[in-house]
Amino acid sequence: MLTKNPSTILGSGLILFSGGVLYLVSQFSTAAEEFRALSPKFFPDLLGWALLFLGGVIFVQGMRRPPAPVFRERPERGAVVRAILFILLVGLYLRFLPVIGFFSVTALFMLLSQALLGEKSIVMNLLRTGVFVFLVNYLSSGLLHVPLPLGPWGF
Amino acid sequence: MTLLAAFQTVFTFKMIALIFGGSALGIIVGALPGLSATMGMALMLPITFYMPPSEGILMLLGLYTGAVFGGAYSAILLNIPGAPPSVMTSLDGYPMAQRGEAGRAISLATVGSTLGGIAGVIALIIIAPILARFALRFGPAEYTVLAVFGLSAIVAVSGKSLARGFAGAALGVLLSTVGMDNFTNVSRFTFGSIELMSGINFIPVVIGLFGLAEVIAQILETSKEGVITRTINRLFLSASDFGKVLKGLVPASLIGIVIGVLPGAGGTIASIISYNHAMQSSKDPEKFGTGAPEGIIAAETANNASVGGAMVPLLTLGVPGSSPAAILLGALLIHNLRPGPMLFTTQPVLINTIFVGLLAAQFSLLLWGLATARIAPWILAVRKEMMLPTIAVLCVIGSFALKNSFFDVGIMLVSGVAGFFLNKLGVKPGTVILGLILGPMFENNLRSTIEISGAAPIFTSPICIVLWVLTAAMVLYPICKMFRLRKCGTE
Amino acid sequence: MKLKKAVAAAAVCLAVLFAVPALAADFPARPVTYIIGWATGGGSDLVSRVLCAEAEKHLGQPIVIVNKPGGSGAKAYVEISQAKPDGYTIGNTTGTISTHKFMGVIPIGHEAFEVVITFNSDPGGLWVKKDAPWKTLKEFVEDARKRPGEITVAASNPGSITRLGLQLLELKENVKFKIASQSGGESAGPSLVAGGHVDACQAAPVTAKSLYDAGEIRPLGIMSETRVEAFPDAPTCMEQGYDVVMHNARQILAPKGTPKEVVDKLYAAFKAAAESETFKKFMNESGSMILTWDQKQSAEFLEKQDAQFKELLQQVGLYKEAK
């Protein structure tokens, strides 16, 4: 899958996507209104068709002349796993940010993600996390007065 | 001689400290993704209430100037445009930094920004009234064609495949339609969510597409080692680089000034058009996007020149040419000063102080930029294990800080993942951003025009005709070149 | 078992003890969050920032301003209504507090809040280019009567206060303009007029002041009961015989259930802020009107505004039954 033709993948992806878009556009509730200017449906419709067309073009281009595969060399399995885990971590970061507050969730995130990416020394990990969180906190609340979400315990 | 009095006012220790301090703060604000000049200035606004007006205004001007320039840092070092005007800077700045020439990139951005900014101030001083008149003649029809002109930059940013370029732009424009339609209150693609009703803000998308996507790409790269070798960074630019700056100065500043003057178009659009122009008029456009100094120069010179431009309608008509200018308006109002033609006659010293102060602010960029050009690249030497989580955190905070919205962070995350895959499949993030930024300008102004007078003015107004011709030139020139190459069989 | 009960009881007592300081007597004991439902740098934002900077001094605690733009305040309204009613989360409104619920944007209106104070009001106004053929409002309206749907007037998007004011004029006088929406709210209107792209625009004096001072545009009629202080030469619609009044008033809201003592303290602080020199200077220079209506007066006003907008929205066909 990773070494397959990116143009056909992209092309088919776009075609499917634009199909969805066109369907959604038809659902816009513009029932009884007359529009002096362009209907709000006009533009999204146009774009949907454009994407459909472009998707087709790209697909055909891909069939006629296969370009270089998506990944030049297969990335090693470990890297893929790490990438997916990292994204999940960011997702969790987002999920818990409103719950436990910026300070704590950032510290947790930094610790976990550094470990994930290969930081072996726990001491360095903790040190860097501490310094970083402190700096960002100071910068945002202290210097710039940008309020960051607080956890239930006030920081 | 009021100009002399103004010089005396500005060049006191306190004033210079305020300007340079404001500029430093501005650079930090600009460099942090998600924080914009407007935000920084709004936060500093209350402080100016209790200062004499000239001091407060000059500090804010320093902030503004610094913030527009500061975005270049994260654009070059982290591939995350720190502020929208720096999107184009990252296209060539980041590859250059990846090559080990980060210091050179920052120096180029510095000198370009300074000279562009100075050009902007000079234009402000000399031809402000003419520019202001010109700005008023821009109505919805003209903005529509301007948007088309900006969109023609798709050709420049697409890379090898035009089809993908258009697809990316179409995606971007489609994203920009999400939300409650301004004209008819019809909800488009909102799926009942109140968050989506106000549309998808493009800063989280930029951060995700450029920043997070790059982080993901880096995690997957096992072949490259994390440390980038540093080349020797000279404090000042090499003679040939400086020559390039001078060469690009005039067109980029002109574009920046003219676009900056228009309310509703600012540094971002100026840098897009300037970049496009630089690429089309260059002898080998293929190197754009791989680390061409001309690209950085074009983008940064234009966006700082637009600062001076934005001040034109503000000072001459009292109409802010950009959001940060609106904050400046507020600051003036607090002190009972209403900008407009009356201010020129009743407060000549203040006006001249603003001119001189703004000029001084540009030089502050030179100081800070060159001072940090040496040390900023050290950031790149930080190991991946620390670097990538840090960038991720910055991405999260940046997307959040704009509207205090967790939803925006979600958008950033989705854009990051989607952007990574799109990039791998050949759709460049720059095209999507182009569509996202220019889409609303095009659609809204087109509909305004039609509402007011039908679509005719788009083709008949003199300014529009000029813009169409320019667009045609921008689009046809590279396509002609491409056909000529194909005919000769070099494919 | 007994031990568990004792611990639970002790915990409850402790919790109550800790809750007590959150009561009104010590308000405010920590910074107050002020939510603005509009973008940084906009009209509401600037006015609020100046006001809060002054109010901080009288409140004794910093006021942290947070921008949460979205749907012309809709998102912020929902958030404030769901916050803890302890006085530490407040925010501001514009006239949209009355229009959103009648257009089905959000299900709540001012009843879901305690209104602390009404501090500002901007009337609508009709502006034309300095050399426009119409010298008075009468000429303008009569011209519109003769050629319906031809005179272009720039106003904000459907349902916005600005536009409603214009539509009110249309309904009362039975004329029809060609209303053009513009993106970016009403601030673009005056520029469009000055540039000759539209015949007239609907905008509050605040928005039009710059170009008015610069001599580019002039007012045909302001939609207030009496002349605006900062615009002594601008005639009102009423004095010209047209009963058209449209205000965009700003209030500060607190969630429903906030204790009266807290609301009173907030009112006192913001009232003092509204009467401060700094704020007065700012509002005067911008051409905006300062008010200091307390909870009762504000509630009465909002009831009237609700009724007015409900009827107006029904007449222009934007009314949607509440969900």
Short mmCIF file of N, CA, C and O in Angstrom, two decimals, chain B residues 27-35 69-83 86 89-90 93-94 97 106 210-211 376 379-380 391 394:
data_model
loop_
_atom_site.label_atom_id
_atom_site.label_comp_id
_atom_site.label_asym_id
_atom_site.label_seq_id
_atom_site.Cartn_x
_atom_site.Cartn_y
_atom_site.Cartn_z
N ILE B 27 8.70 40.75 18.36
CA ILE B 27 9.34 39.62 17.69
C ILE B 27 8.99 38.32 18.39
O ILE B 27 8.69 37.31 17.76
N ILE B 28 8.99 38.35 19.72
CA ILE B 28 8.63 37.14 20.46
C ILE B 28 7.19 36.74 20.14
O ILE B 28 6.90 35.58 19.86
N VAL B 29 6.31 37.73 20.17
CA VAL B 29 4.91 37.44 19.87
C VAL B 29 4.77 36.89 18.46
O VAL B 29 4.08 35.91 18.21
N GLY B 30 5.46 37.51 17.54
CA GLY B 30 5.37 37.06 16.15
C GLY B 30 5.96 35.68 15.96
O GLY B 30 5.45 34.87 15.19
N ALA B 31 7.03 35.40 16.69
CA ALA B 31 7.70 34.13 16.51
C ALA B 31 6.88 32.97 17.06
O ALA B 31 6.94 31.86 16.56
N LEU B 32 6.10 33.22 18.08
CA LEU B 32 5.31 32.13 18.64
C LEU B 32 4.11 31.88 17.75
O LEU B 32 3.31 32.77 17.53
N PRO B 33 4.01 30.65 17.26
CA PRO B 33 2.91 30.39 16.34
C PRO B 33 1.57 30.61 17.04
O PRO B 33 1.39 30.23 18.19
N GLY B 34 0.67 31.23 16.34
CA GLY B 34 -0.66 31.42 16.89
C GLY B 34 -0.85 32.78 17.52
O GLY B 34 -1.95 33.29 17.58
N LEU B 35 0.22 33.38 18.01
CA LEU B 35 0.08 34.71 18.58
C LEU B 35 0.33 35.71 17.48
O LEU B 35 1.31 35.61 16.76
N PHE B 69 7.78 40.90 11.56
CA PHE B 69 9.06 40.29 11.22
C PHE B 69 9.25 38.99 11.98
O PHE B 69 9.79 38.03 11.45
N GLY B 70 8.81 38.97 13.26
CA GLY B 70 9.10 37.83 14.11
C GLY B 70 8.60 36.50 13.58
O GLY B 70 9.18 35.46 13.85
N GLY B 71 7.51 36.55 12.82
CA GLY B 71 6.98 35.30 12.28
C GLY B 71 8.00 34.55 11.45
O GLY B 71 7.92 33.33 11.29
N ALA B 72 8.99 35.26 10.93
CA ALA B 72 9.99 34.63 10.09
C ALA B 72 10.80 33.59 10.87
O ALA B 72 11.25 32.59 10.32
N TYR B 73 10.99 33.83 12.15
CA TYR B 73 11.82 32.92 12.93
C TYR B 73 11.27 31.50 12.95
O TYR B 73 11.95 30.54 12.59
N SER B 74 10.01 31.39 13.36
CA SER B 74 9.47 30.03 13.43
C SER B 74 9.23 29.48 12.04
O SER B 74 9.28 28.28 11.84
N ALA B 75 9.00 30.38 11.08
CA ALA B 75 8.82 29.89 9.71
C ALA B 75 10.11 29.25 9.22
O ALA B 75 10.10 28.18 8.62
N ILE B 76 11.22 29.89 9.50
CA ILE B 76 12.50 29.40 9.01
C ILE B 76 12.99 28.21 9.83
O ILE B 76 13.46 27.21 9.30
N LEU B 77 12.87 28.31 11.14
CA LEU B 77 13.47 27.27 11.98
C LEU B 77 12.56 26.06 12.16
O LEU B 77 13.04 24.94 12.29
N LEU B 78 11.24 26.29 12.21
CA LEU B 78 10.37 25.18 12.54
C LEU B 78 9.36 24.87 11.45
O LEU B 78 8.55 23.97 11.61
N ASN B 79 9.40 25.60 10.37
CA ASN B 79 8.42 25.43 9.30
C ASN B 79 7.01 25.78 9.75
O ASN B 79 6.04 25.39 9.11
N ILE B 80 6.89 26.48 10.86
CA ILE B 80 5.56 26.93 11.26
C ILE B 80 5.53 28.44 11.13
O ILE B 80 6.21 29.13 11.89
N PRO B 81 4.76 28.97 10.20
CA PRO B 81 4.72 30.44 10.12
C PRO B 81 4.19 31.00 11.43
O PRO B 81 3.11 30.64 11.87
N GLY B 82 4.97 31.83 12.07
CA GLY B 82 4.57 32.34 13.39
C GLY B 82 3.38 33.27 13.30
O GLY B 82 2.64 33.46 14.23
N ALA B 83 3.23 33.88 12.15
CA ALA B 83 2.11 34.78 11.93
C ALA B 83 1.77 34.66 10.45
O ALA B 83 2.65 34.36 9.65
N SER B 86 4.00 35.36 7.38
CA SER B 86 5.25 34.63 7.18
C SER B 86 5.06 33.29 6.49
O SER B 86 6.00 32.51 6.39
N THR B 89 7.38 32.92 3.72
CA THR B 89 8.78 32.86 4.14
C THR B 89 9.19 31.43 4.42
O THR B 89 10.33 31.03 4.17
N SER B 90 8.26 30.64 4.95
CA SER B 90 8.64 29.27 5.30
C SER B 90 8.91 28.43 4.07
O SER B 90 9.67 27.47 4.14
N GLY B 93 12.46 29.51 3.47
CA GLY B 93 13.26 29.67 4.67
C GLY B 93 13.58 28.33 5.31
O GLY B 93 14.70 28.06 5.73
N TYR B 94 12.58 27.48 5.40
CA TYR B 94 12.78 26.20 6.06
C TYR B 94 13.76 25.31 5.31
O TYR B 94 14.69 24.76 5.91
N ALA B 97 17.14 26.44 5.98
CA ALA B 97 17.60 26.08 7.31
C ALA B 97 17.97 24.60 7.37
O ALA B 97 18.94 24.22 8.01
N ILE B 106 17.84 33.82 8.28
CA ILE B 106 17.36 34.85 9.20
C ILE B 106 17.95 36.20 8.84
O ILE B 106 17.26 37.23 8.89
N PHE B 210 1.56 22.99 8.37
CA PHE B 210 3.00 23.21 8.25
C PHE B 210 3.76 22.59 9.41
O PHE B 210 4.79 21.98 9.24
N GLY B 211 3.24 22.81 10.60
CA GLY B 211 4.01 22.41 11.78
C GLY B 211 3.84 20.95 12.14
O GLY B 211 4.79 20.17 12.12
N ALA B 376 20.05 31.88 16.92
CA ALA B 376 18.77 31.20 16.67
C ALA B 376 18.95 29.81 16.07
O ALA B 376 18.25 28.89 16.45
N ILE B 379 18.89 26.42 17.91
CA ILE B 379 17.67 25.67 18.21
C ILE B 379 17.61 24.40 17.39
O ILE B 379 17.13 23.38 17.84
N LEU B 380 18.13 24.49 16.18
CA LEU B 380 18.06 23.33 15.30
C LEU B 380 18.97 22.21 15.77
O LEU B 380 18.82 21.07 15.36
N ILE B 391 7.79 21.37 19.76
CA ILE B 391 7.04 21.94 18.65
C ILE B 391 5.56 21.58 18.77
O ILE B 391 4.69 22.41 18.55
N LEU B 394 3.97 23.78 21.26
CA LEU B 394 3.79 25.11 20.70
C LEU B 394 2.62 25.14 19.74
O LEU B 394 1.84 26.09 19.70
#
